[in-house]
Amino acid sequence: MTGATGARFEVLDEVVVPDLWDEAVHRAATGLVAGPEEGRRVVRRRPRRLPVAAAAAVLLAVVAVVVTAGDGDNGPVASGPDPEPAPEPPLCVEGSVVPASVPASARWQVSTPGTVTWRAGRDDELRLTLTVPALERMPTADLRTEELGGDRRLWTGPDRSRLFGPTGLGGSCTDYELLAMGGTEAEREAALLDAADRLRFDPGLGLVDCGEPSDHVVRAVEGDNAAATLGSVSPLGLSLAPAGGAVTTWSRLDDGRCRLRVTVGTGEVPVEVVVSGRDGRYAVDSAIGVAPSDADPAGADRGRPLASASVEQDGTEVGLTGTFWCDGCVEVELHATYDTERRGDSARASAPGPLAVELAPPPATAASVVVSAVWRDADGRVRDLFAIVLPVTADG
Amino acid sequence: MTDDGVVERVRAVYDATHARLWRSVLAYGGSADVADDAVAEAFAQALRRGDAVVDLEAWVWRSAFAIARGELQRRRRDHDGGEVVDDAGRPLPEPAFDLLRDLQALSPADREVLVLCHVGGWTPTELAAVLGVPASTVRVRLHRATRRARRVLSKEASA
């Protein structure tokens, strides 16, 4: 192909690749989405001109982690968290962490279970994650374990450290887990102890605060948290941002979370989102809706998504790809409409395969494209549906 | 949902592909943090979906890039854009850092197809199957991206 261009990429062979299997299993088991760069800050670092010896040390350390994690056929799965997710992740409705006991910059990434992530350390080189409740697990052989007193335990490994402690809350929320990644072992330990000392839990503080029904609630589910848990509905990386929408109904579910029905700017059938969180920081736990006008979201299966799909946008082309089929589905429709006006297109398929629509160039006022897909069975009933709103991109 | 068979199957794909995938996403996004998250989340999603995913490797690649793409879009929206290389506190070798910085001069679409071919090792035909687009489309995109990349990348290639 292109010798010179291709040759430039060979330098990437020298980049040490982290072992992310543990993290993937953890997320799969808990439904947790930690999210990249928790503060979502753009870091502009100068190139680090490390001496070769230092770079080699880092390389060896990471290789050691990979080798350790790779022991045995199943690697960390054998001793890590149970990969079988609980049918219903426990919610800490018995209480929650007092907001003031975590840094103000902390982000609620997902709330089932309650999880907060923030940066720590001198140069924010550490990533701390608080999870309530702690996950049951056995320490792996590469971890050094230490009893700290006060029912607190510290596990230190080559690339991450964990501190477990009691919350004082009841029910399923009796303990917490603080995870530190990055930095040195000593830095992680210091940060964990510091964070643990500051943590306060309040039994009277509910995790969920639905707030009052108002147009502003929609705004609250936009932004960083909104995309965090869309993975339960569709592949991630796509943000749900029903900008300009209005809440039409809201209700509190038995587990304490809130279900909102909102209409989006296009005036289509409402989006239904289940959110949790509080203090204006909400996470979308599930989203369903923006069906075509003849679809009834009430008829959709509210269990786990039947169909999985990947929606991609390339210029004005919006595509639905992936294993977007489900048992009993006989067709899928894809709709894409600009947010500011009813300009869009749709496509329909009756067999698995890529499906795409080519939109006209966006109106000057358009900021996003509302994309929805609906799967139907032979009786015309909606089996699954979802919607996302993608920003209009200039890149082709 | 996640039985042993699924875990083994996903693990096999992970062992076979995660290094290439991570480096590809790193080159695409210029961010080790985004690469960490996208790759971990793609495999987590694969574990959760179990046997519903037929072509696991293609699905993981597509999902990881979709996740990275979304995150990068958010960053562009939230910040002023520009040249950004984020090593997430894990120092990168200098030539790799320079490459990531140079790649930022290309559009995301150009970077994606270049990276998938040159780092991911996919041929245009294979890539077409992964992306679900015609092979001819991939070839056209690759040709155009390569032409634009030559200006950006060749100055270092001979060094």
XYZ file of C-alpha atoms in Angstrom:
555
model
C 0.000 0.000 0.000
C 1.879 3.029 1.151
C 5.303 2.092 2.334
C 6.330 5.381 3.884
C 2.980 6.009 5.493
C 2.678 2.478 6.733
C 6.212 2.548 8.125
C 5.360 5.446 10.405
C 2.849 3.260 12.226
C 5.452 0.649 13.111
C 6.589 2.783 16.036
C 3.373 1.841 17.772
C 4.739 -1.665 18.193
C 6.919 -0.205 20.945
C 3.948 1.079 22.903
C 3.115 -1.107 25.871
C -0.465 -2.301 25.785
C -2.285 -2.484 29.122
C -4.121 -5.636 30.064
C -7.772 -4.620 30.218
C -9.318 -8.035 30.680
C -9.882 -7.574 34.407
C -11.591 -4.287 33.742
C -13.771 -5.758 31.005
C -14.862 -8.653 33.215
C -15.557 -6.252 36.055
C -17.711 -4.072 33.866
C -19.519 -7.038 32.389
C -20.234 -8.438 35.821
C -21.465 -5.239 37.362
C -22.864 -3.283 34.500
C -20.446 -0.621 35.572
C -19.166 1.781 33.005
C -16.237 3.662 34.391
C -15.868 5.918 31.413
C -12.692 7.326 30.018
C -10.822 10.178 31.584
C -13.317 10.505 34.352
C -13.048 14.218 34.626
C -13.465 14.369 30.870
C -10.728 16.886 30.871
C -8.548 17.119 27.852
C -5.038 16.525 28.981
C -2.338 18.214 27.019
C 0.863 16.665 28.070
C 4.202 17.456 26.685
C 6.059 14.472 25.315
C 7.891 12.775 28.104
C 11.500 12.314 27.145
C 12.158 9.483 29.511
C 15.503 7.816 29.675
C 15.542 4.404 28.119
C 16.060 2.735 31.489
C 12.991 4.356 32.984
C 10.897 3.458 29.993
C 12.165 -0.102 30.208
C 11.192 -0.236 33.859
C 7.677 0.833 33.009
C 7.617 -1.707 30.233
C 8.742 -4.481 32.550
C 6.190 -3.515 35.172
C 3.344 -3.655 32.712
C 4.605 -6.872 31.179
C 4.703 -8.342 34.673
C 1.084 -7.426 35.129
C 0.141 -8.993 31.840
C 2.046 -12.176 32.616
C 0.537 -12.413 36.071
C -2.947 -11.791 34.838
C -2.476 -14.357 32.124
C -1.734 -17.237 34.483
C -4.099 -20.094 34.007
C -6.537 -20.699 31.253
C -9.075 -18.256 32.501
C -6.670 -15.684 33.862
C -8.264 -13.281 36.228
C -11.689 -14.709 35.676
C -10.952 -17.615 37.965
C -10.304 -15.405 40.956
C -11.984 -12.200 39.951
C -15.559 -11.138 40.289
C -18.210 -13.606 39.292
C -18.780 -12.982 35.602
C -22.413 -13.929 36.052
C -24.127 -10.610 36.658
C -26.770 -10.375 39.295
C -30.247 -10.224 37.791
C -30.828 -6.893 39.454
C -27.809 -4.916 40.593
C -28.317 -3.862 44.195
C -29.254 -0.287 44.661
C -28.160 1.534 47.728
C -31.493 3.014 48.536
C -30.642 2.750 52.201
C -28.399 5.764 52.010
C -25.516 7.229 50.155
C -22.196 8.914 50.336
C -22.326 12.469 51.547
C -21.456 14.608 48.537
C -19.101 16.830 50.490
C -16.939 13.849 51.387
C -15.826 13.347 47.821
C -14.148 16.027 45.724
C -16.463 18.464 44.081
C -15.083 17.448 40.703
C -16.113 13.821 41.188
C -18.378 12.451 38.542
C -21.218 10.063 39.036
C -20.600 7.663 36.253
C -23.353 5.228 36.934
C -25.501 4.684 39.917
C -26.218 0.983 40.023
C -24.401 0.441 42.237
C -23.534 3.962 43.266
C -20.215 4.802 41.733
C -18.230 7.970 41.840
C -14.979 8.578 40.048
C -12.469 11.338 40.386
C -8.890 12.240 39.805
C -6.364 12.548 42.590
C -2.652 12.923 43.107
C -0.300 15.793 42.551
C -0.826 15.907 38.787
C -4.140 14.134 38.749
C -2.273 11.017 37.762
C -4.470 8.801 39.903
C -7.956 7.652 39.117
C -10.082 6.824 42.131
C -13.385 5.026 41.924
C -15.761 4.587 44.813
C -18.254 1.779 44.483
C -21.032 0.934 46.910
C -21.423 -1.864 47.693
C -18.000 -3.456 47.335
C -17.779 -6.419 45.064
C -17.151 -9.773 46.642
C -13.885 -11.172 45.406
C -10.825 -13.086 46.424
C -7.403 -11.465 46.262
C -5.204 -12.752 43.485
C -1.713 -14.009 44.170
C -0.061 -10.830 42.951
C -1.800 -8.684 45.539
C -0.411 -7.703 48.897
C -3.200 -7.559 51.465
C -3.181 -5.617 54.686
C -5.667 -5.146 57.507
C -5.882 -1.469 58.368
C -8.126 -1.632 61.383
C -11.667 -0.375 61.607
C -12.683 -3.219 59.301
C -10.736 -1.636 56.505
C -8.589 -3.721 54.180
C -6.010 -2.612 51.651
C -5.058 -4.644 48.612
C -2.083 -3.443 46.689
C -1.136 -4.719 43.271
C 1.366 -3.735 40.642
C -0.934 -1.355 38.805
C -3.942 -0.804 41.026
C -4.849 -0.821 44.671
C -8.108 -1.293 46.484
C -9.364 -0.296 49.876
C -12.462 -1.882 51.350
C -14.321 -0.479 54.312
C -17.705 -0.340 56.012
C -20.223 2.317 55.110
C -22.369 2.078 58.218
C -25.345 1.794 55.929
C -27.727 -1.103 55.968
C -29.204 -3.446 53.430
C -27.008 -4.153 50.485
C -24.832 -1.126 51.120
C -22.813 -2.244 54.097
C -19.389 -1.776 52.559
C -17.587 0.293 49.975
C -14.654 -0.232 47.685
C -12.177 2.393 46.642
C -10.101 1.563 43.586
C -6.977 3.526 42.701
C -5.277 3.264 39.342
C -2.168 4.995 38.102
C 0.761 6.444 39.991
C 3.086 4.481 42.210
C 2.086 2.013 44.852
C 2.874 4.507 47.598
C 0.894 7.253 45.876
C -2.078 4.980 45.454
C -1.985 3.900 49.074
C -1.750 7.469 50.315
C -4.597 8.579 48.089
C -6.792 5.682 49.159
C -6.234 6.303 52.842
C -6.843 9.997 52.418
C -10.036 9.408 50.466
C -11.261 6.789 52.922
C -10.720 9.126 55.839
C -12.824 11.769 54.167
C -15.692 9.505 53.164
C -18.944 9.947 55.009
C -22.113 8.014 54.463
C -25.535 9.119 55.523
C -28.345 6.612 55.988
C -30.837 9.394 55.565
C -29.483 10.455 52.224
C -31.218 8.635 49.446
C -29.272 7.838 46.363
C -32.103 8.827 44.153
C -33.693 12.183 43.941
C -36.103 12.411 41.101
C -36.448 16.107 41.458
C -39.523 17.862 40.305
C -41.014 17.322 36.902
C -39.896 20.176 34.802
C -38.328 20.922 31.511
C -35.007 21.269 33.216
C -34.791 17.622 34.138
C -34.095 16.799 30.533
C -31.145 19.072 30.611
C -29.903 17.175 33.621
C -29.629 13.936 31.703
C -27.533 15.469 29.007
C -23.820 15.647 29.149
C -21.140 13.444 30.532
C -23.310 11.025 32.393
C -25.861 10.593 29.695
C -23.778 8.298 27.576
C -22.411 6.322 30.440
C -24.940 3.582 30.559
C -26.428 3.592 27.128
C -24.521 0.379 26.644
C -27.482 -1.465 28.035
C -29.438 -0.320 25.046
C -26.994 0.093 22.254
C -23.249 0.068 21.821
C -21.657 2.893 23.653
C -20.046 6.044 22.524
C -23.284 7.648 21.562
C -24.852 10.311 23.633
C -28.473 10.670 24.449
C -29.175 14.334 24.496
C -32.787 15.165 23.963
C -31.950 18.819 23.904
C -34.954 21.004 23.939
C -37.164 18.203 25.113
C -39.795 18.419 27.770
C -40.748 15.992 30.473
C -44.291 14.835 29.984
C -44.531 12.350 32.828
C -42.323 11.082 35.540
C -42.680 8.355 38.096
C -40.642 6.673 40.752
C -39.896 3.013 40.238
C -39.946 0.434 43.002
C -36.178 0.427 43.153
C -36.086 4.155 43.735
C -35.022 5.255 40.291
C -37.030 7.629 38.171
C -38.678 6.975 34.880
C -39.162 10.015 32.706
C -41.003 10.341 29.497
C -39.782 13.181 27.409
C -40.559 14.495 24.010
C -37.729 15.598 21.842
C -37.488 18.472 19.482
C -38.812 16.577 16.534
C -42.103 16.020 18.257
C -41.868 12.287 17.788
C -43.252 9.761 20.209
C -41.659 10.272 23.621
C -38.348 8.926 24.716
C -38.584 7.010 27.914
C -35.497 7.105 30.047
C -34.804 5.664 33.445
C -32.425 7.847 35.349
C -30.811 7.801 38.719
C -28.616 10.176 40.550
C -29.146 13.328 42.457
C -28.045 16.863 42.885
C -28.373 17.517 39.207
C -26.030 14.699 38.288
C -28.058 12.027 36.656
C -27.105 8.919 34.802
C -29.256 7.310 32.184
C -29.740 3.693 33.119
C -31.826 2.811 30.150
C -33.426 4.587 27.292
C -36.124 3.540 24.973
C -38.192 5.469 22.569
C -38.403 7.929 19.749
C -40.300 5.368 17.851
C -41.955 6.317 14.634
C -45.318 7.872 15.174
C -47.187 4.611 14.727
C -45.132 2.686 17.259
C -46.264 2.285 20.796
C -43.393 2.221 23.275
C -45.728 0.605 25.768
C -45.770 -2.462 23.584
C -42.037 -2.850 23.566
C -40.316 -5.428 25.634
C -38.752 -3.625 28.578
C -36.394 -6.403 29.479
C -32.883 -6.549 28.266
C -32.500 -5.332 24.724
C -33.512 -7.954 22.263
C -31.523 -6.536 19.458
C -28.117 -4.981 19.508
C -27.021 -2.486 16.994
C -24.350 -0.009 16.271
C -25.319 3.343 14.897
C -22.621 5.185 13.081
C -22.558 8.497 11.357
C -20.242 9.361 8.551
C -20.976 12.802 7.271
C -24.595 12.728 6.227
C -24.714 8.959 6.129
C -26.274 7.307 9.135
C -25.812 3.583 9.339
C -27.177 0.807 11.497
C -24.893 -2.173 11.608
C -24.091 -5.061 13.830
C -26.051 -8.022 15.022
C -29.219 -6.033 14.928
C -31.642 -8.889 14.889
C -33.702 -10.588 17.496
C -35.763 -13.722 17.818
C -39.144 -13.109 16.359
C -38.202 -9.916 14.587
C -39.174 -9.755 10.983
C -38.093 -6.254 10.176
C -36.199 -3.276 11.456
C -36.693 0.334 10.513
C -34.108 3.031 10.788
C -35.113 6.665 10.950
C -32.837 9.656 10.962
C -34.154 13.173 11.278
C -32.486 16.495 11.903
C -33.418 17.977 15.203
C -34.596 21.319 13.984
C -37.014 20.202 11.320
C -38.707 17.166 9.935
C -36.069 16.569 7.339
C -34.744 13.097 7.272
C -34.958 9.687 5.769
C -35.683 6.147 6.725
C -34.855 2.658 5.599
C -36.235 -0.758 6.313
C -34.730 -4.219 6.238
C -36.250 -7.642 6.640
C -33.007 -9.536 7.086
C -29.836 -8.955 9.078
C -27.295 -6.747 7.422
C -26.116 -3.179 7.283
C -28.803 -0.582 6.935
C -28.108 3.013 6.115
C -29.831 6.216 5.168
C -28.267 9.128 3.369
C -29.472 12.431 4.679
C -29.588 15.680 2.837
C -26.969 18.178 3.971
C -27.871 19.486 7.407
C -29.830 22.694 7.754
C -27.764 25.545 9.090
C -29.631 25.400 12.364
C -29.272 21.671 12.905
C -27.105 20.621 15.783
C -27.972 16.963 15.929
C -29.558 14.045 14.168
C -32.219 12.028 15.934
C -31.727 8.394 15.036
C -34.197 5.752 15.980
C -34.618 2.103 15.192
C -37.591 -0.093 15.799
C -37.828 -3.835 15.514
C -41.163 -5.489 14.860
C -42.446 -9.016 14.882
C -44.719 -10.643 12.332
C -47.780 -9.166 14.019
C -46.388 -5.685 13.707
C -45.732 -5.411 17.404
C -42.694 -3.506 18.523
C -40.154 -5.903 19.969
C -37.413 -3.438 20.654
C -36.604 0.118 19.920
C -34.103 2.723 20.823
C -33.115 6.227 19.975
C -30.047 8.312 20.164
C -29.191 11.814 19.217
C -25.931 12.302 17.401
C -24.291 15.658 16.942
C -24.049 16.821 13.382
C -20.475 16.302 12.348
C -18.637 18.114 9.648
C -16.245 15.276 8.981
C -16.977 13.024 6.115
C -26.018 -14.414 30.446
C -22.235 -14.657 30.771
C -21.459 -18.346 30.964
C -18.079 -19.997 30.867
C -18.337 -20.692 27.170
C -18.919 -17.059 26.424
C -16.065 -15.985 28.663
C -13.699 -18.402 26.972
C -14.807 -17.295 23.553
C -14.421 -13.617 24.349
C -11.127 -14.266 26.097
C -9.796 -16.016 23.008
C -10.677 -13.028 20.872
C -9.220 -10.732 23.502
C -5.913 -12.600 23.508
C -5.777 -12.598 19.756
C -6.707 -9.034 19.091
C -6.639 -6.702 22.054
C -3.078 -5.427 21.552
C -3.746 -4.523 17.921
C -7.101 -3.074 18.835
C -5.754 -0.957 21.697
C -2.924 0.445 19.612
C -5.377 1.160 16.806
C -7.750 3.053 19.048
C -4.797 4.881 20.582
C -3.615 5.962 17.155
C -7.126 6.919 16.157
C -7.911 9.011 19.192
C -4.496 10.029 20.449
C -5.592 9.199 23.966
C -4.540 6.249 26.068
C -7.479 6.883 28.365
C -9.953 6.685 25.535
C -8.233 3.550 24.236
C -8.408 1.940 27.687
C -12.055 2.703 28.053
C -13.130 1.838 24.533
C -11.377 -1.514 24.478
C -12.446 -2.517 27.984
C -16.014 -1.487 27.338
C -16.192 -3.234 23.976
C -15.092 -6.501 25.544
C -17.389 -5.960 28.525
C -20.277 -5.451 26.153
C -19.278 -8.570 24.266
C -19.291 -10.540 27.521
C -22.704 -9.219 28.403
C -24.174 -9.944 25.026
C -22.901 -13.482 25.039
C -23.894 -15.603 22.111
C -25.936 -12.803 20.595
C -22.772 -11.596 18.941
C -21.983 -13.729 15.946
C -18.794 -12.271 14.521
C -17.195 -11.412 17.812
C -13.947 -9.943 16.575
C -15.624 -7.665 14.071
C -18.182 -6.612 16.650
C -15.540 -5.749 19.211
C -13.540 -3.695 16.730
C -16.599 -1.869 15.527
C -17.822 -1.194 19.046
C -14.459 -0.044 20.350
C -14.176 2.480 17.552
C -17.771 3.587 18.032
C -17.106 4.168 21.716
C -13.897 6.040 21.005
C -15.576 8.075 18.304
C -18.343 9.153 20.645
C -15.932 10.130 23.360
C -13.788 12.128 20.982
C -16.851 13.894 19.622
C -17.794 14.870 23.123
C -14.327 16.185 23.771
C -14.356 18.232 20.610
C -17.701 19.641 21.620
C -16.670 20.396 25.158
C -13.251 21.788 24.429
C -11.579 23.904 21.841
C -10.125 21.002 19.878
C -6.646 21.297 18.528
C -3.698 19.035 18.967
C -4.235 16.670 21.828
C -2.213 13.675 22.823
C -3.042 12.121 26.130
C -0.796 9.376 27.435
C -2.899 8.932 30.581
C 0.195 9.121 32.704
C 1.855 6.198 30.966
C 4.800 7.624 29.082
C 4.831 6.826 25.391
C 7.993 6.270 23.405
C 8.901 9.501 21.705
C 8.416 8.323 18.105
C 4.977 7.027 19.001
C 4.085 10.291 20.700
C 5.194 12.185 17.610
C 3.134 9.934 15.379
C 0.018 10.424 17.492
C 0.549 14.156 17.424
C 0.990 14.180 13.642
C -2.100 12.055 13.136
C -4.177 14.699 14.858
C -3.726 16.822 11.757
C -5.905 14.390 9.835
C -9.669 14.147 10.012
C -11.094 11.439 12.265
C -12.421 9.588 9.243
C -8.998 9.546 7.594
C -7.317 8.476 10.798
C -9.798 5.691 11.294
C -9.325 4.003 7.968
C -5.551 4.462 8.037
C -5.252 3.074 11.520
C -7.519 0.135 10.861
C -5.404 -0.847 7.881
C -1.900 0.001 9.067
C -2.182 -0.736 12.774
C -5.131 -3.076 12.858
C -3.755 -5.025 9.963
C -7.083 -5.339 8.199
C -7.110 -5.557 4.442
C -9.714 -3.421 2.700
C -11.763 -6.512 1.992
C -11.650 -7.643 5.602
C -12.331 -4.145 6.801
C -15.374 -3.908 4.583
C -16.823 -6.924 6.348
C -16.011 -5.460 9.749
C -17.555 -2.106 8.980
C -20.424 -3.441 6.948
C -19.652 -1.296 3.945
C -18.635 -2.270 0.414
C -14.957 -3.027 -0.109
C -14.876 -0.420 -2.822
C -15.900 2.188 -0.290
C -13.064 1.204 1.987
C -10.555 1.349 -0.870
C -11.704 4.799 -1.893
C -11.540 6.056 1.678
C -8.120 4.516 2.174
C -6.790 5.947 -1.044
C -7.938 9.440 -0.174
C -6.766 9.199 3.388
C -3.368 7.942 2.328
C -2.968 10.820 -0.086
C -3.749 13.315 2.636
C -1.649 11.479 5.195
C 1.414 11.476 2.983
C 1.873 15.174 3.514
C 1.490 14.861 7.254
C 3.407 11.695 7.915
C 6.082 11.406 5.252
C 8.336 14.086 6.658
C 9.146 11.801 9.525
C 9.124 8.592 7.598
C 12.484 9.158 6.050
C 14.047 10.428 9.252
